[in-house]
mmCIF file with all atom_site columns, C-alpha atoms in Angstrom:
data_model
loop_
_atom_site.group_PDB
_atom_site.id
_atom_site.type_symbol
_atom_site.label_atom_id
_atom_site.label_alt_id
_atom_site.label_comp_id
_atom_site.label_asym_id
_atom_site.label_entity_id
_atom_site.label_seq_id
_atom_site.pdbx_PDB_ins_code
_atom_site.Cartn_x
_atom_site.Cartn_y
_atom_site.Cartn_z
_atom_site.occupancy
_atom_site.B_iso_or_equiv
_atom_site.pdbx_formal_charge
_atom_site.auth_seq_id
_atom_site.auth_comp_id
_atom_site.auth_asym_id
_atom_site.auth_atom_id
_atom_site.pdbx_PDB_model_num
ATOM 1  C CA . UNK Z 1 1  ? 135.422 232.477 120.017 1.00 51.00 ? 1  UNK Z CA 1
ATOM 2  C CA . UNK Z 1 2  ? 132.525 232.827 117.658 1.00 57.00 ? 2  UNK Z CA 1
ATOM 3  C CA . UNK Z 1 3  ? 132.667 232.947 113.911 1.00 63.00 ? 3  UNK Z CA 1
ATOM 4  C CA . UNK Z 1 4  ? 132.371 230.241 111.305 1.00 71.00 ? 4  UNK Z CA 1
ATOM 5  C CA . UNK Z 1 5  ? 135.210 227.846 111.944 1.00 65.00 ? 5  UNK Z CA 1
ATOM 6  C CA . UNK Z 1 6  ? 135.368 224.598 110.038 1.00 64.00 ? 6  UNK Z CA 1
ATOM 7  C CA . UNK Z 1 7  ? 137.600 221.971 111.597 1.00 67.00 ? 7  UNK Z CA 1
ATOM 8  C CA . UNK Z 1 8  ? 139.079 219.135 109.596 1.00 69.00 ? 8  UNK Z CA 1
ATOM 9  C CA . UNK Z 1 9  ? 137.918 215.682 110.503 1.00 75.00 ? 9  UNK Z CA 1
ATOM 10 C CA . UNK Z 1 10 ? 140.262 213.136 112.020 1.00 72.00 ? 10 UNK Z CA 1
ATOM 11 C CA . UNK Z 1 11 ? 140.167 211.157 108.780 1.00 75.00 ? 11 UNK Z CA 1
ATOM 12 C CA . UNK Z 1 12 ? 141.313 214.179 106.768 1.00 84.00 ? 12 UNK Z CA 1
ATOM 13 C CA . UNK Z 1 13 ? 144.283 214.616 109.076 1.00 84.00 ? 13 UNK Z CA 1
ATOM 14 C CA . UNK Z 1 14 ? 145.127 210.901 108.844 1.00 86.00 ? 14 UNK Z CA 1
ATOM 15 C CA . UNK Z 1 15 ? 144.963 210.979 105.046 1.00 89.00 ? 15 UNK Z CA 1
ATOM 16 C CA . UNK Z 1 16 ? 147.176 214.063 104.934 1.00 90.00 ? 16 UNK Z CA 1
ATOM 17 C CA . UNK Z 1 17 ? 149.728 212.373 107.199 1.00 91.00 ? 17 UNK Z CA 1
ATOM 18 C CA . UNK Z 1 18 ? 149.698 209.270 104.994 1.00 93.00 ? 18 UNK Z CA 1
ATOM 19 C CA . UNK Z 1 19 ? 150.326 211.394 101.913 1.00 94.00 ? 19 UNK Z CA 1
ATOM 20 C CA . UNK Z 1 20 ? 153.184 213.154 103.712 1.00 92.00 ? 20 UNK Z CA 1
ATOM 21 C CA . UNK Z 1 21 ? 154.779 209.860 104.742 1.00 89.00 ? 21 UNK Z CA 1
ATOM 22 C CA . UNK Z 1 22 ? 154.302 208.475 101.231 1.00 92.00 ? 22 UNK Z CA 1
ATOM 23 C CA . UNK Z 1 23 ? 155.985 211.522 99.730  1.00 89.00 ? 23 UNK Z CA 1
ATOM 24 C CA . UNK Z 1 24 ? 158.914 211.300 102.137 1.00 84.00 ? 24 UNK Z CA 1
ATOM 25 C CA . UNK Z 1 25 ? 159.383 207.595 101.436 1.00 83.00 ? 25 UNK Z CA 1
ATOM 26 C CA . UNK Z 1 26 ? 159.163 208.189 97.710  1.00 87.00 ? 26 UNK Z CA 1
ATOM 27 C CA . UNK Z 1 27 ? 161.743 210.966 97.918  1.00 83.00 ? 27 UNK Z CA 1
ATOM 28 C CA . UNK Z 1 28 ? 164.145 208.899 99.994  1.00 79.00 ? 28 UNK Z CA 1
ATOM 29 C CA . UNK Z 1 29 ? 163.816 205.673 98.015  1.00 80.00 ? 29 UNK Z CA 1
ATOM 30 C CA . UNK Z 1 30 ? 163.545 207.025 94.483  1.00 85.00 ? 30 UNK Z CA 1
ATOM 31 C CA . UNK Z 1 31 ? 164.710 210.600 94.208  1.00 83.00 ? 31 UNK Z CA 1
ATOM 32 C CA . UNK Z 1 32 ? 167.120 210.919 97.105  1.00 82.00 ? 32 UNK Z CA 1
ATOM 33 C CA . UNK Z 1 33 ? 170.871 210.546 96.839  1.00 88.00 ? 33 UNK Z CA 1
ATOM 34 C CA . UNK Z 1 34 ? 172.432 207.143 97.459  1.00 88.00 ? 34 UNK Z CA 1
ATOM 35 C CA . UNK Z 1 35 ? 174.132 208.242 100.688 1.00 90.00 ? 35 UNK Z CA 1
ATOM 36 C CA . UNK Z 1 36 ? 170.665 208.840 102.182 1.00 86.00 ? 36 UNK Z CA 1
ATOM 37 C CA . UNK Z 1 37 ? 168.814 206.023 100.414 1.00 87.00 ? 37 UNK Z CA 1
ATOM 38 C CA . UNK Z 1 38 ? 170.924 203.045 101.505 1.00 90.00 ? 38 UNK Z CA 1
ATOM 39 C CA . UNK Z 1 39 ? 171.134 203.824 105.242 1.00 91.00 ? 39 UNK Z CA 1
ATOM 40 C CA . UNK Z 1 40 ? 167.365 204.446 105.348 1.00 86.00 ? 40 UNK Z CA 1
ATOM 41 C CA . UNK Z 1 41 ? 166.713 201.112 103.619 1.00 87.00 ? 41 UNK Z CA 1
ATOM 42 C CA . UNK Z 1 42 ? 169.110 199.390 106.045 1.00 92.00 ? 42 UNK Z CA 1
ATOM 43 C CA . UNK Z 1 43 ? 167.407 200.972 109.066 1.00 93.00 ? 43 UNK Z CA 1
ATOM 44 C CA . UNK Z 1 44 ? 163.982 199.946 107.758 1.00 89.00 ? 44 UNK Z CA 1
ATOM 45 C CA . UNK Z 1 45 ? 165.138 196.379 107.203 1.00 93.00 ? 45 UNK Z CA 1
ATOM 46 C CA . UNK Z 1 46 ? 166.693 196.291 110.685 1.00 96.00 ? 46 UNK Z CA 1
ATOM 47 C CA . UNK Z 1 47 ? 163.411 197.519 112.180 1.00 95.00 ? 47 UNK Z CA 1
ATOM 48 C CA . UNK Z 1 48 ? 161.439 194.815 110.371 1.00 94.00 ? 48 UNK Z CA 1
ATOM 49 C CA . UNK Z 1 49 ? 163.891 192.129 111.520 1.00 97.00 ? 49 UNK Z CA 1
ATOM 50 C CA . UNK Z 1 50 ? 163.725 193.411 115.104 1.00 97.00 ? 50 UNK Z CA 1
ATOM 51 C CA . UNK Z 1 51 ? 159.913 193.361 115.152 1.00 95.00 ? 51 UNK Z CA 1
ATOM 52 C CA . UNK Z 1 52 ? 159.734 189.869 113.647 1.00 96.00 ? 52 UNK Z CA 1
ATOM 53 C CA . UNK Z 1 53 ? 162.430 188.591 116.010 1.00 95.00 ? 53 UNK Z CA 1
ATOM 54 C CA . UNK Z 1 54 ? 160.676 190.069 119.045 1.00 95.00 ? 54 UNK Z CA 1
ATOM 55 C CA . UNK Z 1 55 ? 157.369 188.566 117.993 1.00 94.00 ? 55 UNK Z CA 1
ATOM 56 C CA . UNK Z 1 56 ? 158.956 185.131 117.480 1.00 93.00 ? 56 UNK Z CA 1
ATOM 57 C CA . UNK Z 1 57 ? 160.763 185.325 120.840 1.00 92.00 ? 57 UNK Z CA 1
ATOM 58 C CA . UNK Z 1 58 ? 157.534 186.228 122.669 1.00 90.00 ? 58 UNK Z CA 1
ATOM 59 C CA . UNK Z 1 59 ? 155.578 183.546 120.831 1.00 88.00 ? 59 UNK Z CA 1
ATOM 60 C CA . UNK Z 1 60 ? 158.211 180.939 121.602 1.00 88.00 ? 60 UNK Z CA 1
ATOM 61 C CA . UNK Z 1 61 ? 158.377 181.856 125.314 1.00 88.00 ? 61 UNK Z CA 1
ATOM 62 C CA . UNK Z 1 62 ? 154.574 181.755 125.629 1.00 86.00 ? 62 UNK Z CA 1
ATOM 63 C CA . UNK Z 1 63 ? 154.490 178.416 123.869 1.00 80.00 ? 63 UNK Z CA 1
ATOM 64 C CA . UNK Z 1 64 ? 157.091 176.971 126.230 1.00 75.00 ? 64 UNK Z CA 1
ATOM 65 C CA . UNK Z 1 65 ? 155.429 178.290 129.401 1.00 75.00 ? 65 UNK Z CA 1
ATOM 66 C CA . UNK Z 1 66 ? 151.990 176.844 128.676 1.00 69.00 ? 66 UNK Z CA 1
ATOM 67 C CA . UNK Z 1 67 ? 151.300 173.620 130.564 1.00 66.00 ? 67 UNK Z CA 1
ATOM 68 C CA . UNK Z 1 68 ? 150.953 170.645 128.315 1.00 62.00 ? 68 UNK Z CA 1
ATOM 69 C CA . UNK Z 1 69 ? 147.588 169.004 128.414 1.00 60.00 ? 69 UNK Z CA 1
ATOM 70 C CA . UNK Z 1 70 ? 147.718 165.557 129.902 1.00 51.00 ? 70 UNK Z CA 1
ATOM 71 C CA . UNK Z 1 71 ? 146.404 162.661 127.913 1.00 52.00 ? 71 UNK Z CA 1
ATOM 72 C CA . UNK Z 1 72 ? 142.796 162.113 128.810 1.00 53.00 ? 72 UNK Z CA 1
ATOM 73 C CA . UNK Z 1 73 ? 142.573 158.727 130.430 1.00 55.00 ? 73 UNK Z CA 1
ATOM 74 C CA . UNK Z 1 74 ? 139.186 157.171 131.006 1.00 60.00 ? 74 UNK Z CA 1
ATOM 75 C CA . UNK Z 1 75 ? 138.279 156.978 134.670 1.00 63.00 ? 75 UNK Z CA 1
ATOM 76 C CA . UNK Z 1 76 ? 137.057 153.585 135.930 1.00 59.00 ? 76 UNK Z CA 1
#
């Protein structure tokens, strides 16, 4: 290959992607038309509810499957 090639760091790419996502969210939620804005908000809320519900379901099933510790009785 040769030549002076400067590659962007991984952090630069991550920051650029965050700025892109921020701009898209800002466009959809503030500047976009209502027919785009409301379904996107509804999908985002549904995603949050799904993640929270899945976490609670997994937590509850793990809690129920753990054996309960027996009361420690003193041995004679």
